[in-house]
């Protein structure tokens, strides 16, 4: 099993979605974790749009990356630019791969309606699903490319 950490700034939205998709789609090959450079709690809209896709992430916790420092990860996937820039050094042989996704809360701030805002969450949710579905092959190609 590959141990993969999905790392974001606040571990509230994108990294949580990625962990949820990995647990759903890749349970047989990936042991998924998510964490943040900070902890902001679960984003209710991320929970909502994942539930629409049949994935319950309410049991996941917003964790600080330091809480996982004893886990020997194979890969650390940074899902936002801030996490990539602030990514701590991991012990062991963890390979860091940067795969940024748009920030739904930031995009939704200017939305006129809740539905318009949720559209951003749904688009990013689906982009993350497609990325996770391609794992682990895309990690190996990113690592050797």
mmCIF file of C-alpha atoms in Angstrom:
data_model
loop_
_atom_site.group_PDB
_atom_site.id
_atom_site.type_symbol
_atom_site.label_atom_id
_atom_site.label_comp_id
_atom_site.label_asym_id
_atom_site.label_seq_id
_atom_site.Cartn_x
_atom_site.Cartn_y
_atom_site.Cartn_z
ATOM 1 C CA UNK A 1 0.000 0.000 0.000
ATOM 2 C CA UNK A 2 1.253 3.458 -0.904
ATOM 3 C CA UNK A 3 1.016 5.987 1.923
ATOM 4 C CA UNK A 4 -0.021 9.293 0.387
ATOM 5 C CA UNK A 5 -0.480 12.602 2.183
ATOM 6 C CA UNK A 6 -2.636 15.251 0.493
ATOM 7 C CA UNK A 7 -1.369 18.560 1.848
ATOM 8 C CA UNK A 8 -3.089 21.944 1.673
ATOM 9 C CA UNK A 9 -3.039 25.196 3.618
ATOM 10 C CA UNK A 10 -5.898 24.607 6.061
ATOM 11 C CA UNK A 11 -6.878 20.951 5.507
ATOM 12 C CA UNK A 12 -10.507 22.009 5.200
ATOM 13 C CA UNK A 13 -11.459 21.513 1.552
ATOM 14 C CA UNK A 14 -9.205 20.304 -1.285
ATOM 15 C CA UNK A 15 -6.990 17.955 0.702
ATOM 16 C CA UNK A 16 -10.067 16.590 2.485
ATOM 17 C CA UNK A 17 -11.766 15.920 -0.852
ATOM 18 C CA UNK A 18 -8.638 14.170 -2.124
ATOM 19 C CA UNK A 19 -8.454 11.972 0.974
ATOM 20 C CA UNK A 20 -12.142 11.101 0.601
ATOM 21 C CA UNK A 21 -11.776 10.187 -3.071
ATOM 22 C CA UNK A 22 -8.665 8.099 -2.376
ATOM 23 C CA UNK A 23 -10.488 6.180 0.356
ATOM 24 C CA UNK A 24 -13.392 5.567 -2.039
ATOM 25 C CA UNK A 25 -11.593 4.875 -5.313
ATOM 26 C CA UNK A 26 -8.183 3.508 -4.295
ATOM 27 C CA UNK A 27 -8.716 1.753 -0.978
ATOM 28 C CA UNK A 28 -6.874 -1.319 -2.276
ATOM 29 C CA UNK A 29 -3.669 0.526 -3.256
ATOM 30 C CA UNK A 30 -3.515 3.798 -1.286
ATOM 31 C CA UNK A 31 -3.490 4.510 2.424
ATOM 32 C CA UNK A 32 -4.705 8.122 2.276
ATOM 33 C CA UNK A 33 -4.065 10.948 4.696
ATOM 34 C CA UNK A 34 -4.683 14.689 4.552
ATOM 35 C CA UNK A 35 -3.245 17.550 6.556
ATOM 36 C CA UNK A 36 -2.620 21.260 6.445
ATOM 37 C CA UNK A 37 0.073 23.769 7.219
ATOM 38 C CA UNK A 38 -2.705 25.104 9.506
ATOM 39 C CA UNK A 39 -6.012 23.536 10.608
ATOM 40 C CA UNK A 40 -9.271 25.244 9.696
ATOM 41 C CA UNK A 41 -11.798 22.460 10.347
ATOM 42 C CA UNK A 42 -13.899 20.737 7.697
ATOM 43 C CA UNK A 43 -15.447 23.105 5.164
ATOM 44 C CA UNK A 44 -19.242 22.516 5.225
ATOM 45 C CA UNK A 45 -19.543 23.060 1.460
ATOM 46 C CA UNK A 46 -16.803 20.490 0.795
ATOM 47 C CA UNK A 47 -18.735 18.035 2.976
ATOM 48 C CA UNK A 48 -21.934 18.884 1.076
ATOM 49 C CA UNK A 49 -20.586 18.405 -2.460
ATOM 50 C CA UNK A 50 -18.735 15.221 -1.528
ATOM 51 C CA UNK A 51 -21.993 13.861 -0.060
ATOM 52 C CA UNK A 52 -23.693 14.687 -3.374
ATOM 53 C CA UNK A 53 -21.129 12.372 -4.992
ATOM 54 C CA UNK A 54 -21.832 9.663 -2.421
ATOM 55 C CA UNK A 55 -18.684 10.231 -0.328
ATOM 56 C CA UNK A 56 -19.042 10.917 3.405
ATOM 57 C CA UNK A 57 -16.035 12.858 4.714
ATOM 58 C CA UNK A 58 -17.622 13.869 8.035
ATOM 59 C CA UNK A 59 -15.461 11.308 9.857
ATOM 60 C CA UNK A 60 -12.260 12.941 8.635
ATOM 61 C CA UNK A 61 -10.484 15.484 10.828
ATOM 62 C CA UNK A 62 -8.649 18.663 9.976
ATOM 63 C CA UNK A 63 -5.088 17.757 10.960
ATOM 64 C CA UNK A 64 -1.875 19.718 11.189
ATOM 65 C CA UNK A 65 0.991 18.282 9.177
ATOM 66 C CA UNK A 66 3.062 18.008 12.365
ATOM 67 C CA UNK A 67 0.536 15.485 13.719
ATOM 68 C CA UNK A 68 1.645 13.073 10.984
ATOM 69 C CA UNK A 69 5.407 13.524 11.196
ATOM 70 C CA UNK A 70 5.921 9.930 12.350
ATOM 71 C CA UNK A 71 4.200 8.465 9.274
ATOM 72 C CA UNK A 72 6.638 7.328 6.585
ATOM 73 C CA UNK A 73 4.886 8.602 3.435
ATOM 74 C CA UNK A 74 5.686 7.409 -0.056
ATOM 75 C CA UNK A 75 4.264 10.596 -1.587
ATOM 76 C CA UNK A 76 3.203 14.019 -0.400
ATOM 77 C CA UNK A 77 0.844 15.674 -2.875
ATOM 78 C CA UNK A 78 0.524 19.425 -2.388
ATOM 79 C CA UNK A 79 -2.867 20.514 -3.710
ATOM 80 C CA UNK A 80 -2.372 24.277 -3.397
ATOM 81 C CA UNK A 81 0.466 26.683 -4.107
ATOM 82 C CA UNK A 82 0.775 27.859 -0.498
ATOM 83 C CA UNK A 83 1.290 24.297 0.727
ATOM 84 C CA UNK A 84 3.896 23.724 -1.978
ATOM 85 C CA UNK A 85 5.786 26.851 -0.921
ATOM 86 C CA UNK A 86 5.492 26.020 2.798
ATOM 87 C CA UNK A 87 5.888 22.262 2.513
ATOM 88 C CA UNK A 88 7.948 20.947 5.406
ATOM 89 C CA UNK A 89 10.736 18.457 4.902
ATOM 90 C CA UNK A 90 9.578 14.891 5.436
ATOM 91 C CA UNK A 91 11.757 12.193 6.862
ATOM 92 C CA UNK A 92 12.290 9.023 4.913
ATOM 93 C CA UNK A 93 11.924 8.802 1.178
ATOM 94 C CA UNK A 94 8.697 10.758 0.629
ATOM 95 C CA UNK A 95 8.500 12.226 -2.861
ATOM 96 C CA UNK A 96 6.744 15.609 -3.030
ATOM 97 C CA UNK A 97 4.488 16.150 -6.042
ATOM 98 C CA UNK A 98 2.730 19.475 -6.677
ATOM 99 C CA UNK A 99 -0.781 19.135 -8.134
ATOM 100 C CA UNK A 100 -2.593 22.437 -7.549
ATOM 101 C CA UNK A 101 -6.355 22.863 -7.660
ATOM 102 C CA UNK A 102 -8.387 26.073 -7.544
ATOM 103 C CA UNK A 103 -9.551 27.196 -4.077
ATOM 104 C CA UNK A 104 -13.367 26.812 -3.943
ATOM 105 C CA UNK A 105 -13.920 29.034 -0.864
ATOM 106 C CA UNK A 106 -11.998 31.883 -2.492
ATOM 107 C CA UNK A 107 -13.854 31.481 -5.804
ATOM 108 C CA UNK A 108 -17.240 31.180 -4.074
ATOM 109 C CA UNK A 109 -16.786 34.414 -2.108
ATOM 110 C CA UNK A 110 -17.866 36.509 -5.090
ATOM 111 C CA UNK A 111 -20.789 34.287 -6.064
ATOM 112 C CA UNK A 112 -24.200 35.896 -6.254
ATOM 113 C CA UNK A 113 -26.021 32.792 -4.998
ATOM 114 C CA UNK A 114 -25.220 29.749 -2.892
ATOM 115 C CA UNK A 115 -25.781 27.533 -5.937
ATOM 116 C CA UNK A 116 -23.290 29.563 -7.970
ATOM 117 C CA UNK A 117 -20.773 29.175 -5.162
ATOM 118 C CA UNK A 118 -21.359 25.433 -4.905
ATOM 119 C CA UNK A 119 -20.643 25.120 -8.639
ATOM 120 C CA UNK A 120 -16.989 25.989 -7.875
ATOM 121 C CA UNK A 121 -16.848 23.290 -5.196
ATOM 122 C CA UNK A 122 -18.380 20.737 -7.576
ATOM 123 C CA UNK A 123 -15.946 21.528 -10.396
ATOM 124 C CA UNK A 124 -12.912 21.221 -8.130
ATOM 125 C CA UNK A 125 -14.377 18.070 -6.522
ATOM 126 C CA UNK A 126 -14.624 16.477 -9.961
ATOM 127 C CA UNK A 127 -11.108 17.594 -10.951
ATOM 128 C CA UNK A 128 -9.745 16.056 -7.759
ATOM 129 C CA UNK A 129 -11.728 12.848 -8.420
ATOM 130 C CA UNK A 130 -10.175 12.569 -11.876
ATOM 131 C CA UNK A 131 -6.682 13.130 -10.462
ATOM 132 C CA UNK A 132 -7.139 10.568 -7.684
ATOM 133 C CA UNK A 133 -8.595 8.062 -10.165
ATOM 134 C CA UNK A 134 -5.324 8.307 -12.129
ATOM 135 C CA UNK A 135 -3.227 7.355 -9.109
ATOM 136 C CA UNK A 136 -0.728 5.916 -8.547
ATOM 137 C CA UNK A 137 0.424 5.941 -12.194
ATOM 138 C CA UNK A 138 0.490 9.753 -12.474
ATOM 139 C CA UNK A 139 2.687 9.996 -9.389
ATOM 140 C CA UNK A 140 5.323 7.769 -10.919
ATOM 141 C CA UNK A 141 5.297 9.720 -14.173
ATOM 142 C CA UNK A 142 5.465 13.062 -12.304
ATOM 143 C CA UNK A 143 8.345 11.737 -10.253
ATOM 144 C CA UNK A 144 10.291 10.605 -13.324
ATOM 145 C CA UNK A 145 9.192 13.376 -15.683
#
